Every structure is written in structure tokens, then in C-alpha cells.
mmCIF file of C-alpha atoms and ligand atoms in Angstrom:
data_model
loop_
_atom_site.group_PDB
_atom_site.id
_atom_site.type_symbol
_atom_site.label_atom_id
_atom_site.label_comp_id
_atom_site.label_asym_id
_atom_site.label_seq_id
_atom_site.Cartn_x
_atom_site.Cartn_y
_atom_site.Cartn_z
ATOM 1 C CA MET A 200 94.817 93.029 89.494
ATOM 2 C CA LYS A 201 94.826 91.253 86.118
ATOM 3 C CA VAL A 202 97.494 92.199 83.587
ATOM 4 C CA ILE A 203 97.808 91.412 79.886
ATOM 5 C CA LEU A 204 101.395 91.160 78.656
ATOM 6 C CA THR A 205 102.405 91.140 75.015
ATOM 7 C CA SER A 206 105.231 91.959 72.617
ATOM 8 C CA ASP A 207 106.367 91.812 69.046
ATOM 9 C CA HIS A 208 109.612 90.062 68.027
ATOM 10 C CA GLY A 209 111.607 93.086 69.238
ATOM 11 C CA GLY A 210 110.377 92.617 72.796
ATOM 12 C CA VAL A 211 110.391 88.855 73.335
ATOM 13 C CA ASN A 212 113.345 88.672 75.724
ATOM 14 C CA LEU A 213 112.199 91.554 77.902
ATOM 15 C CA ARG A 214 108.649 90.183 77.904
ATOM 16 C CA LYS A 215 109.913 86.879 79.312
ATOM 17 C CA GLU A 216 111.809 88.790 82.008
ATOM 18 C CA ILE A 217 108.654 90.741 82.927
ATOM 19 C CA ALA A 218 106.592 87.539 82.970
ATOM 20 C CA ASP A 219 109.042 86.142 85.527
ATOM 21 C CA LEU A 220 108.759 89.337 87.572
ATOM 22 C CA LEU A 221 104.947 89.276 87.582
ATOM 23 C CA THR A 222 105.077 85.648 88.714
ATOM 24 C CA GLU A 223 107.482 86.576 91.523
ATOM 25 C CA LEU A 224 105.180 89.440 92.571
ATOM 26 C CA GLY A 225 102.098 87.212 92.503
ATOM 27 C CA VAL A 226 100.395 89.419 89.906
ATOM 28 C CA ALA A 227 97.891 87.514 87.727
ATOM 29 C CA PHE A 228 98.679 87.908 84.054
ATOM 30 C CA VAL A 229 98.058 86.477 80.611
ATOM 31 C CA ASP A 230 100.874 86.459 78.062
ATOM 32 C CA THR A 231 99.599 86.791 74.488
ATOM 33 C CA GLY A 232 102.909 86.374 72.697
ATOM 34 C CA CYS A 233 104.435 86.687 70.333
ATOM 35 C CA ASP A 234 106.047 83.272 70.073
ATOM 36 C CA CYS A 235 107.865 84.413 66.996
ATOM 37 C CA GLU A 236 111.125 83.488 65.360
ATOM 38 C CA GLY A 237 110.739 86.013 62.566
ATOM 39 C CA SER A 238 109.368 89.483 62.237
ATOM 40 C CA VAL A 239 105.775 90.339 63.161
ATOM 41 C CA ASP A 240 103.796 93.598 63.139
ATOM 42 C CA TYR A 241 103.460 95.278 66.544
ATOM 43 C CA PRO A 242 99.867 96.543 65.956
ATOM 44 C CA ASP A 243 98.720 92.920 65.577
ATOM 45 C CA TYR A 244 99.720 92.345 69.205
ATOM 46 C CA GLY A 245 99.353 95.796 70.737
ATOM 47 C CA ILE A 246 95.862 96.716 69.531
ATOM 48 C CA PRO A 247 94.091 93.487 70.631
ATOM 49 C CA ALA A 248 95.794 93.728 74.035
ATOM 50 C CA ALA A 249 94.767 97.377 74.383
ATOM 51 C CA GLU A 250 91.170 96.474 73.485
ATOM 52 C CA ARG A 251 91.112 93.886 76.248
ATOM 53 C CA VAL A 252 92.173 96.548 78.757
ATOM 54 C CA ALA A 253 89.645 99.060 77.405
ATOM 55 C CA ASN A 254 86.777 96.546 77.629
ATOM 56 C CA GLY A 255 87.591 95.723 81.253
ATOM 57 C CA GLU A 256 88.798 92.153 80.763
ATOM 58 C CA PHE A 257 92.166 93.263 82.149
ATOM 59 C CA ASP A 258 92.996 96.077 84.579
ATOM 60 C CA ARG A 259 96.362 96.892 83.038
ATOM 61 C CA GLY A 260 98.517 96.042 80.044
ATOM 62 C CA ILE A 261 102.267 95.835 79.544
ATOM 63 C CA LEU A 262 103.322 96.124 75.890
ATOM 64 C CA ILE A 263 106.880 95.670 74.704
ATOM 65 C CA CYS A 264 108.511 96.177 71.316
ATOM 66 C CA GLY A 265 111.967 97.269 70.211
ATOM 67 C CA THR A 266 111.490 100.896 71.196
ATOM 68 C CA GLY A 267 108.086 100.807 72.913
ATOM 69 C CA ILE A 268 107.017 103.546 70.513
ATOM 70 C CA GLY A 269 105.028 101.449 68.047
ATOM 71 C CA MET A 270 103.198 99.716 70.876
ATOM 72 C CA SER A 271 102.353 102.992 72.633
ATOM 73 C CA ILE A 272 101.124 104.660 69.439
ATOM 74 C CA SER A 273 98.975 101.626 68.600
ATOM 75 C CA ALA A 274 97.518 101.265 72.087
ATOM 76 C CA ASN A 275 96.629 104.945 72.340
ATOM 77 C CA LYS A 276 94.354 104.604 69.294
ATOM 78 C CA VAL A 277 91.985 102.498 71.405
ATOM 79 C CA PRO A 278 89.426 104.656 73.248
ATOM 80 C CA GLY A 279 89.737 104.260 77.010
ATOM 81 C CA VAL A 280 93.431 103.445 76.855
ATOM 82 C CA ARG A 281 96.034 105.733 78.382
ATOM 83 C CA ALA A 282 99.319 104.154 77.336
ATOM 84 C CA ALA A 283 102.565 105.559 78.727
ATOM 85 C CA LEU A 284 105.933 104.969 77.109
ATOM 86 C CA VAL A 285 108.256 104.761 80.094
ATOM 87 C CA HIS A 286 111.988 104.202 80.403
ATOM 88 C CA ASP A 287 112.659 105.611 83.880
ATOM 89 C CA VAL A 288 111.333 104.992 87.368
ATOM 90 C CA PHE A 289 110.293 108.621 87.996
ATOM 91 C CA SER A 290 107.949 108.570 84.993
ATOM 92 C CA ALA A 291 106.584 105.147 85.965
ATOM 93 C CA LYS A 292 105.408 106.628 89.279
ATOM 94 C CA ALA A 293 104.261 109.938 87.807
ATOM 95 C CA THR A 294 102.213 108.407 85.018
ATOM 96 C CA ARG A 295 100.238 106.318 87.471
ATOM 97 C CA GLU A 296 99.738 109.214 89.898
ATOM 98 C CA HIS A 297 98.928 111.867 87.299
ATOM 99 C CA ASN A 298 97.648 110.102 84.150
ATOM 100 C CA ASP A 299 96.084 106.944 85.593
ATOM 101 C CA SER A 300 97.857 105.128 82.762
ATOM 102 C CA ASN A 301 96.407 101.687 82.191
ATOM 103 C CA ILE A 302 99.058 100.523 79.724
ATOM 104 C CA LEU A 303 102.819 100.585 80.135
ATOM 105 C CA ALA A 304 104.951 100.440 76.984
ATOM 106 C CA MET A 305 108.694 99.760 77.059
ATOM 107 C CA GLY A 306 111.428 99.143 74.523
ATOM 108 C CA GLU A 307 113.704 96.127 74.848
ATOM 109 C CA ARG A 308 116.320 97.855 72.690
ATOM 110 C CA VAL A 309 116.276 100.935 74.925
ATOM 111 C CA ILE A 310 116.646 99.727 78.527
ATOM 112 C CA GLY A 311 118.032 96.722 80.355
ATOM 113 C CA ALA A 312 116.070 94.124 82.244
ATOM 114 C CA GLY A 313 117.042 95.462 85.675
ATOM 115 C CA LEU A 314 115.616 98.923 85.033
ATOM 116 C CA ALA A 315 112.549 97.483 83.295
ATOM 117 C CA ARG A 316 111.824 95.360 86.361
ATOM 118 C CA GLU A 317 111.997 98.428 88.634
ATOM 119 C CA ILE A 318 109.734 100.354 86.254
ATOM 120 C CA VAL A 319 107.132 97.588 86.226
ATOM 121 C CA GLN A 320 107.239 97.147 89.999
ATOM 122 C CA THR A 321 106.761 100.897 90.509
ATOM 123 C CA TRP A 322 104.033 101.214 87.879
ATOM 124 C CA ILE A 323 102.099 98.219 89.251
ATOM 125 C CA GLY A 324 102.391 99.463 92.830
ATOM 126 C CA THR A 325 101.454 103.139 92.384
ATOM 127 C CA GLU A 326 97.891 104.427 92.726
ATOM 128 C CA PHE A 327 96.254 107.250 90.785
ATOM 129 C CA THR A 328 96.252 110.427 92.892
ATOM 130 C CA ALA A 329 92.946 111.663 91.360
ATOM 131 C CA GLY A 330 92.124 115.152 92.710
ATOM 132 C CA ARG A 331 93.118 117.780 90.148
ATOM 133 C CA HIS A 332 94.495 115.032 87.919
ATOM 134 C CA GLN A 333 91.050 113.435 87.642
ATOM 135 C CA ASN A 334 89.739 116.519 85.881
ATOM 136 C CA ARG A 335 92.554 116.329 83.333
ATOM 137 C CA VAL A 336 91.989 112.650 82.634
ATOM 138 C CA ASN A 337 88.259 113.383 82.298
ATOM 139 C CA LYS A 338 89.059 115.885 79.555
ATOM 140 C CA ILE A 339 90.812 113.147 77.577
ATOM 141 C CA THR A 340 87.833 110.825 78.042
ATOM 142 C CA ASP A 341 85.436 113.619 77.052
ATOM 143 C CA TYR A 342 87.415 114.164 73.852
ATOM 144 C CA GLU A 343 87.216 110.451 73.038
ATOM 145 C CA ASN A 344 83.456 110.455 73.598
ATOM 146 C CA LYS A 345 82.490 113.576 71.680
HETATM 147 C C1 LIG B 41 110.693 96.113 64.948
HETATM 148 O O1 LIG B 41 111.865 96.076 64.213
HETATM 149 C C2 LIG B 41 110.524 97.478 65.604
HETATM 150 O O2 LIG B 41 110.231 98.423 64.623
HETATM 151 C C3 LIG B 41 109.429 97.427 66.645
HETATM 152 O O3 LIG B 41 109.739 96.475 67.597
HETATM 153 C C4 LIG B 41 109.203 98.715 67.396
HETATM 154 O O4 LIG B 41 110.390 99.250 67.878
HETATM 155 C C5 LIG B 41 108.372 99.718 66.715
HETATM 156 O O5 LIG B 41 108.078 100.799 67.225
#
């Protein structure tokens, strides 16, 4: 699995924590920043990362900002992306099983590093259940393609 990891200025510290976790887990990833002291605009980081998941260059993306909301809204504008804003372990598992989410968004100002690590580990390690959920995901894809 190849993961793209990115953040705006509001997610730098949590992004570094998640980079360490992915290294510990042996998950291949590319970190696209930001290496910012000041303020940047989350769509400038979130949209290019989402495009690289949608075009198949990466299997999954992890996007972090202050709340995770800006990143999830931005990523979900890219056709083929199913970005889930997740701040609990139950949802991390459910969104992989039910939604086949290919992007995880989190907010550094919302949760601590310990919980974020558990969320990422669960989200990375959970497979899509398909079955009846496949039909629902197909309806989203059909809407994008019409
Ligand atoms: C930046 O201050 C903040 O707005 C951003 O990180 C994010 O929370 C937006 O949704």
C-alpha cells in the first residue's frame, strides 16, 4: 500500500506523528508538506493529494488540518475520492468497511496524537466489506460519472 500524507499549517505536528507511525508500521508513504512557518491554504495541499489518490498514484491519502473539515471538503470535490473525516476508532473501521474510503481526514486541534494513531492504524488495516456496500459506493461513482 502506498499512502500520500499532507497537511496545512494547522496539522503539521499531527502529520509528523502520523509519519512516524507509518514508518513504524512499514507502510510506504510520501509526505507532501507543508513545511510552513506561517499560514497556508488547505486546498493547495489537500486537492493535489486527493488527485494523486484518484489517479491511482497512491492507494490512500491521509490529510490533516486544524479541524480536518477543510481537507475533507476539498478532497471530496475530486471525482473518485471518498474522504472520511474521522475522530474515533469506530468510524475509522466503519468507513473502510462500508464506504471504502480512500482518504482519511483528521483535525490536529480536535484529537490527540494517541487517538489519531489508533485511528490511522485501524483505517489502514481494515478492508472494504463490499457486498451490499458495493452497490452504495457504485451509486456515488455513477453520480460522479453522469
Ligand atoms: C486554519 O486556521 C484552519 O482553518 C484549517 O487548518 C482547517 O481547520 C480548515 O478547515
